CSV table of C-alpha atoms in Angstrom, one decimal:
chain,number,residue,atom,x,y,z
A,1,MET,CA,0.3,-0.2,0.0
A,2,LEU,CA,1.4,3.3,-0.8
A,3,SER,CA,1.3,6.1,1.5
A,4,TYR,CA,1.0,9.8,0.2
A,5,ALA,CA,1.3,12.7,2.4
A,6,ALA,CA,-1.3,15.4,1.8
A,7,VAL,CA,1.1,17.9,0.4
A,8,THR,CA,-1.9,20.1,-1.1
A,9,THR,CA,-5.3,21.1,0.0
A,10,ILE,CA,-7.2,20.4,-3.0
A,11,ARG,CA,-9.9,17.4,-3.0
A,12,PHE,CA,-11.2,15.2,-5.5
A,13,ASP,CA,-14.6,17.1,-5.8
A,14,ASP,CA,-13.4,20.2,-6.3
A,15,ILE,CA,-11.5,19.4,-9.4
A,16,LYS,CA,-13.6,20.0,-12.8
A,17,VAL,CA,-12.5,18.2,-15.8
A,18,GLY,CA,-12.2,20.4,-19.0
A,19,GLU,CA,-10.7,23.4,-17.0
A,20,GLU,CA,-7.5,24.6,-18.5
A,21,PHE,CA,-5.0,26.8,-17.2
A,22,VAL,CA,-2.1,29.0,-19.0
A,23,SER,CA,1.3,29.4,-17.0
A,24,PRO,CA,3.5,32.6,-17.3
A,25,GLY,CA,6.7,32.1,-19.6
A,26,ARG,CA,10.2,31.7,-18.8
A,27,THR,CA,13.1,32.2,-20.9
A,28,VAL,CA,15.2,29.1,-20.6
A,29,SER,CA,19.0,30.0,-20.3
A,30,GLU,CA,22.4,28.8,-20.7
A,31,THR,CA,22.6,29.0,-16.8
A,32,ASP,CA,19.7,26.5,-16.7
A,33,ILE,CA,21.4,23.9,-19.0
A,34,VAL,CA,24.5,24.3,-17.3
A,35,LEU,CA,23.2,23.8,-13.7
A,36,PHE,CA,20.9,20.8,-14.8
A,37,ALA,CA,24.1,19.0,-16.3
A,38,GLY,CA,25.9,19.4,-12.9
A,39,LEU,CA,22.6,18.3,-11.1
A,40,SER,CA,21.9,15.3,-13.1
A,41,GLY,CA,25.4,14.2,-14.1
A,42,ASP,CA,24.1,14.3,-17.9
A,43,TYR,CA,27.0,15.9,-19.8
A,44,ASN,CA,26.0,14.6,-23.2
A,45,VAL,CA,27.7,16.9,-25.9
A,46,LEU,CA,23.9,17.8,-26.9
A,47,HIS,CA,23.8,20.3,-24.0
A,48,THR,CA,27.6,20.9,-23.1
A,49,ASP,CA,29.7,21.1,-26.5
A,50,ALA,CA,29.0,24.4,-28.2
A,51,GLU,CA,31.3,23.7,-31.0
A,52,HIS,CA,30.2,20.1,-31.6
A,53,MET,CA,26.8,21.2,-31.9
A,54,LYS,CA,27.6,24.0,-34.4
A,55,SER,CA,27.7,21.0,-37.3
A,56,SER,CA,24.5,19.4,-35.8
A,57,GLN,CA,20.9,19.3,-37.0
A,58,PHE,CA,20.0,21.8,-34.2
A,59,GLY,CA,23.3,24.0,-34.8
A,60,GLU,CA,23.8,24.8,-31.0
A,61,ARG,CA,23.5,23.3,-27.8
A,62,ILE,CA,20.0,22.0,-26.8
A,63,ALA,CA,18.3,22.0,-23.4
A,64,HIS,CA,18.0,18.4,-21.7
A,65,GLY,CA,14.8,17.2,-22.6
A,66,LEU,CA,14.1,16.5,-18.8
A,67,LEU,CA,15.0,20.1,-17.9
A,68,GLY,CA,12.4,21.3,-20.0
A,69,LEU,CA,9.7,19.0,-18.1
A,70,ALA,CA,11.2,20.1,-14.8
A,71,ILE,CA,11.0,23.7,-15.9
A,72,SER,CA,7.3,23.3,-17.3
A,73,GLN,CA,6.5,21.6,-13.9
A,74,GLY,CA,7.4,24.9,-12.0
A,75,LEU,CA,5.5,27.0,-14.7
A,76,ALA,CA,2.3,24.9,-14.3
A,77,GLY,CA,2.7,25.1,-10.5
A,78,ARG,CA,2.4,29.0,-11.0
A,79,ALA,CA,-0.6,28.8,-12.9
A,80,VAL,CA,-2.3,26.1,-10.6
A,81,ALA,CA,-0.4,25.0,-8.0
A,82,ASP,CA,-2.8,22.8,-6.0
A,83,LEU,CA,-3.2,20.5,-9.2
A,84,VAL,CA,0.0,20.0,-10.6
A,85,GLU,CA,1.9,19.7,-7.0
A,86,LEU,CA,-0.2,16.6,-6.2
A,87,PRO,CA,1.6,13.4,-5.9
A,88,PHE,CA,2.5,11.7,-9.2
A,89,ALA,CA,1.3,8.4,-10.1
A,90,GLY,CA,2.1,8.4,-13.6
A,91,LEU,CA,3.3,10.2,-16.7
A,92,SER,CA,3.5,9.9,-20.4
A,93,TRP,CA,5.7,12.2,-22.4
A,94,LYS,CA,6.9,13.0,-25.8
A,95,PHE,CA,9.7,15.5,-26.6
A,96,ARG,CA,8.5,17.1,-30.1
A,97,GLY,CA,11.4,19.6,-30.6
A,98,PRO,CA,14.4,21.1,-29.2
A,99,ILE,CA,14.3,23.7,-26.6
A,100,LYS,CA,17.3,26.3,-27.6
A,101,ILE,CA,19.0,28.7,-25.1
A,102,GLY,CA,16.9,31.9,-25.1
A,103,ASP,CA,13.7,30.2,-26.1
A,104,THR,CA,10.5,31.1,-23.9
A,105,ILE,CA,8.4,28.5,-22.9
A,106,HIS,CA,4.8,28.3,-21.3
A,107,VAL,CA,2.6,25.4,-20.4
A,108,VAL,CA,-1.0,24.7,-21.0
A,109,ALA,CA,-2.5,22.5,-18.8
A,110,ARG,CA,-6.0,20.8,-19.1
A,111,VAL,CA,-8.0,18.6,-16.6
A,112,THR,CA,-9.1,15.6,-18.8
A,113,ASP,CA,-10.0,13.1,-16.2
A,114,LYS,CA,-10.7,12.3,-12.7
A,115,ARG,CA,-11.9,8.5,-11.3
A,116,GLU,CA,-11.8,6.8,-8.0
A,117,ALA,CA,-8.3,4.7,-7.3
A,118,ASP,CA,-7.9,1.5,-6.0
A,119,GLN,CA,-7.2,2.6,-2.8
A,120,PRO,CA,-10.0,3.8,-0.8
A,121,GLY,CA,-10.1,7.5,0.1
A,122,TRP,CA,-8.2,8.4,-2.9
A,123,GLY,CA,-8.8,9.5,-6.5
A,124,THR,CA,-6.7,10.0,-9.6
A,125,VAL,CA,-6.5,13.0,-11.8
A,126,THR,CA,-5.2,13.2,-15.5
A,127,ILE,CA,-3.9,16.6,-16.8
A,128,GLU,CA,-2.9,17.0,-20.2
A,129,ARG,CA,-0.1,19.2,-20.5
A,130,ARG,CA,1.8,21.2,-23.3
A,131,VAL,CA,4.7,23.1,-23.6
A,132,LEU,CA,5.1,25.9,-26.0
A,133,ASN,CA,7.7,28.0,-27.3
A,134,GLN,CA,7.7,31.8,-28.2
A,135,ARG,CA,6.4,30.9,-31.8
A,136,GLY,CA,3.6,28.6,-30.5
A,137,GLU,CA,5.4,25.3,-31.2
A,138,VAL,CA,4.5,22.6,-29.0
A,139,VAL,CA,8.2,21.4,-28.0
A,140,GLN,CA,7.1,18.9,-25.1
A,141,GLU,CA,3.5,17.3,-24.3
A,142,GLY,CA,1.8,14.5,-22.6
A,143,GLU,CA,-0.3,13.8,-19.6
A,144,THR,CA,0.5,13.2,-16.0
A,145,ARG,CA,-1.6,11.3,-13.6
A,146,HIS,CA,-2.1,12.1,-9.7
A,147,MET,CA,-3.2,10.9,-6.6
A,148,VAL,CA,-5.5,13.3,-5.0
A,149,GLU,CA,-7.4,12.5,-1.7
A,150,ARG,CA,-11.4,12.5,-1.5
A,151,ARG,CA,-13.2,14.5,0.5
A,152,VAL,CA,-14.1,12.7,3.6
A,153,GLY,CA,-17.9,11.9,4.9
B,1,MET,CA,57.9,17.0,-31.5
B,2,ALA,CA,54.5,16.3,-32.2
B,3,SER,CA,52.7,18.8,-34.5
B,4,ALA,CA,49.9,20.8,-32.8
B,5,ALA,CA,46.2,19.9,-33.7
B,6,ALA,CA,45.1,22.0,-36.7
B,7,PRO,CA,42.8,24.6,-35.6
B,8,GLY,CA,39.2,23.7,-35.3
B,9,ALA,CA,40.1,19.8,-35.4
B,10,ALA,CA,37.4,18.0,-33.4
B,11,PRO,CA,38.5,17.0,-29.8
B,12,SER,CA,39.1,13.1,-29.5
B,13,ALA,CA,35.8,11.5,-29.6
B,14,GLU,CA,34.5,9.9,-26.4
B,15,ARG,CA,33.7,6.1,-26.7
B,16,ARG,CA,29.9,5.6,-27.3
B,17,CYS,CA,27.7,2.9,-27.9
B,18,TYR,CA,26.1,3.1,-31.0
B,19,PHE,CA,22.7,1.5,-32.3
B,20,GLU,CA,24.6,-1.3,-33.5
B,21,ASP,CA,26.5,-2.1,-30.5
B,22,VAL,CA,22.9,-2.4,-28.5
B,23,VAL,CA,22.3,-6.2,-27.7
B,24,LEU,CA,18.7,-7.6,-27.2
B,25,GLY,CA,18.8,-9.8,-24.2
B,26,ALA,CA,22.1,-8.6,-22.6
B,27,PRO,CA,21.6,-8.7,-18.9
B,28,PRO,CA,20.2,-5.2,-16.8
B,29,LEU,CA,22.8,-2.6,-16.3
B,30,GLU,CA,22.8,-1.3,-12.6
B,31,THR,CA,24.4,1.8,-11.9
B,32,PRO,CA,26.2,2.8,-8.7
B,33,GLY,CA,24.0,4.4,-6.1
B,34,LEU,CA,23.3,7.9,-5.3
B,35,THR,CA,22.3,9.3,-1.6
B,36,LEU,CA,19.7,11.7,-2.1
B,37,THR,CA,20.4,14.9,-0.1
B,38,PRO,CA,18.9,18.1,0.8
B,39,ALA,CA,20.9,19.8,-1.9
B,40,HIS,CA,19.9,17.7,-4.6
B,41,ALA,CA,15.9,18.5,-3.8
B,42,ALA,CA,16.9,22.2,-3.1
B,43,LEU,CA,18.9,22.4,-6.3
B,44,PHE,CA,16.1,21.0,-8.5
B,45,ASN,CA,13.5,22.9,-7.0
B,46,GLY,CA,15.3,26.2,-7.4
B,47,LEU,CA,15.9,24.9,-11.0
B,48,ALA,CA,12.5,24.0,-11.8
B,49,GLY,CA,11.0,26.7,-10.0
B,50,VAL,CA,8.6,24.4,-8.1
B,51,SER,CA,7.7,25.0,-4.6
B,52,ALA,CA,9.5,22.8,-2.1
B,53,GLY,CA,6.4,22.1,0.2
B,54,ASP,CA,6.1,22.2,3.8
B,55,GLU,CA,6.8,18.5,4.2
B,56,PRO,CA,10.2,17.7,5.2
B,57,GLY,CA,12.1,15.1,3.5
B,58,ARG,CA,10.2,15.3,0.6
B,59,VAL,CA,12.0,14.3,-2.7
B,60,PRO,CA,10.7,16.2,-5.9
B,61,ASP,CA,9.0,13.5,-7.8
B,62,LEU,CA,10.6,14.4,-11.1
B,63,LEU,CA,14.2,14.4,-9.5
B,64,PRO,CA,15.0,10.8,-9.3
B,65,LEU,CA,14.6,10.2,-13.3
B,66,CYS,CA,16.7,13.4,-13.9
B,67,LEU,CA,19.4,11.8,-11.8
B,68,SER,CA,19.3,8.5,-13.4
B,69,SER,CA,20.3,9.8,-16.6
B,70,GLY,CA,23.5,10.8,-15.0
B,71,LEU,CA,23.8,7.6,-13.2
B,72,GLY,CA,23.3,6.0,-16.4
B,73,TRP,CA,26.9,7.4,-17.7
B,74,ARG,CA,28.7,5.6,-14.5
B,75,VAL,CA,28.3,1.9,-15.7
B,76,PRO,CA,31.4,-0.1,-17.3
B,77,GLN,CA,30.0,0.5,-20.7
B,78,PRO,CA,30.4,3.6,-22.9
B,79,ALA,CA,27.2,5.9,-23.0
B,80,LEU,CA,24.7,5.4,-25.5
B,81,ALA,CA,25.1,8.0,-28.6
B,82,VAL,CA,22.1,9.5,-28.1
B,83,LEU,CA,20.5,12.1,-30.9
B,84,ALA,CA,17.3,12.8,-29.3
B,85,PHE,CA,15.2,11.7,-26.3
B,86,MET,CA,11.9,11.1,-27.9
B,87,GLY,CA,9.7,10.4,-24.9
B,88,PHE,CA,8.9,8.0,-22.1
B,89,GLU,CA,5.9,6.5,-20.0
B,90,TRP,CA,6.6,6.4,-16.2
B,91,LYS,CA,5.2,5.0,-13.2
B,92,PHE,CA,5.7,6.2,-9.6
B,93,HIS,CA,5.4,3.1,-7.0
B,94,GLY,CA,6.2,4.6,-3.9
B,95,PRO,CA,7.7,7.5,-1.9
B,96,LEU,CA,11.4,8.4,-1.7
B,97,ARG,CA,12.7,10.4,0.9
B,98,ILE,CA,15.9,12.3,1.3
B,99,GLY,CA,18.5,10.1,3.0
B,100,ASP,CA,17.5,7.4,0.6
B,101,THR,CA,20.2,5.9,-1.9
B,102,ILE,CA,18.8,5.1,-5.3
B,103,ARG,CA,20.1,3.5,-8.0
B,104,SER,CA,18.9,2.8,-11.4
B,105,ARG,CA,18.6,-0.7,-13.4
B,106,SER,CA,18.0,-0.8,-17.5
B,107,ARG,CA,17.7,-3.2,-20.0
B,108,THR,CA,17.0,-2.9,-23.6
B,109,ALA,CA,13.4,-3.9,-24.5
B,110,ALA,CA,13.3,-3.4,-28.2
B,111,LYS,CA,15.3,-1.6,-30.9
B,112,ARG,CA,14.1,-0.4,-34.5
B,113,SER,CA,16.7,0.6,-37.1
B,114,MET,CA,15.6,3.9,-39.0
B,115,ARG,CA,17.3,5.5,-42.1
B,116,GLU,CA,19.1,7.8,-39.7
B,117,GLY,CA,20.0,6.3,-36.6
B,118,GLY,CA,17.7,3.8,-34.6
B,119,VAL,CA,15.1,3.7,-31.9
B,120,ILE,CA,16.1,2.0,-28.4
B,121,PHE,CA,13.5,1.5,-26.2
B,122,GLU,CA,14.8,1.3,-22.6
B,123,ASP,CA,13.3,-0.3,-19.6
B,124,ARG,CA,14.5,1.6,-16.7
B,125,GLU,CA,13.7,1.0,-13.0
B,126,ILE,CA,14.8,3.3,-10.1
B,127,LEU,CA,15.5,1.2,-6.7
B,128,ASN,CA,16.1,2.3,-3.3
B,129,GLN,CA,18.4,0.9,-0.8
B,130,ARG,CA,16.2,-2.2,0.0
B,131,GLY,CA,16.1,-3.2,-3.5
B,132,GLU,CA,12.4,-1.9,-3.8
B,133,VAL,CA,11.5,-0.6,-7.1
B,134,VAL,CA,10.0,3.2,-6.5
B,135,GLN,CA,9.6,4.3,-10.0
B,136,SER,CA,9.6,2.9,-13.4
B,137,GLY,CA,9.0,3.0,-17.0
B,138,ARG,CA,10.0,2.9,-20.6
B,139,LEU,CA,12.3,5.4,-22.6
B,140,THR,CA,12.4,5.8,-26.2
B,141,LEU,CA,15.6,7.0,-27.4
B,142,LEU,CA,16.8,8.1,-30.9
B,143,VAL,CA,20.4,6.7,-31.0
B,144,ALA,CA,23.2,7.3,-33.7
B,145,LYS,CA,24.6,4.5,-36.1
B,146,ARG,CA,28.1,4.3,-36.3
B,147,GLU,CA,29.6,6.4,-39.4
B,148,ALA,CA,30.2,4.6,-42.8
B,149,PRO,CA,33.8,4.0,-43.0
């Protein structure tokens, strides 16, 4: 049996399927990429060797895909903290295009489903998320599934 | 005296595991361990811009997967020549706390040759210090082929 501490105040009954949220934007910087390489230990040349990347299909360093996901989690939290900061049960994610240094991304999140979980007293909520750049291109997208406490009584 | 490298010459290439080198049915690769510290959580929360929450010892849900990508470089085998991370499916089986020690275990589930490179489907598990699988999933990676001689 999993145990999830109640980290947010939102309850199952408060969540409305179809609700959509748009986050503020954030410009992804070289510093973000350097810090993420240091934290994760992923020093793939894609993210760390500017000279090598000049001759690549991207022409320059690109952000780690998981850095984009991490930043998108922060952005989504600024739009609708109670919802996206619920404990994760699962996620499905696609990286559609590169995030380059200086790109500004934002997140569009929409509640697509909620249902009772197998564990008594808990539900799961599904959130569809799209990460868009300054040209409106979807660079990442997917859905996240979260555990949420059902209202007691 | 050795002559200096020509200006603009590429640095010596790191050894890489190319698409052709990936063997199906090979034993799973297990990484060294990494103990989750408050510094890991603070760096991640600051970088991602997520709220740390008021629950002491909480590990950000997305942090272990991020750390596993670096742990994957610390196995006795060259790193995959990844051209692009295409996507992944991920499940969370149980919580992690600061002080827990994670390691990652990976095996190749399938491979598919493409005109440019090939796609590798990698099954990955994050284990805690008791050997319990706390997160797991399948990653889809576009990997380079060896350059034609």
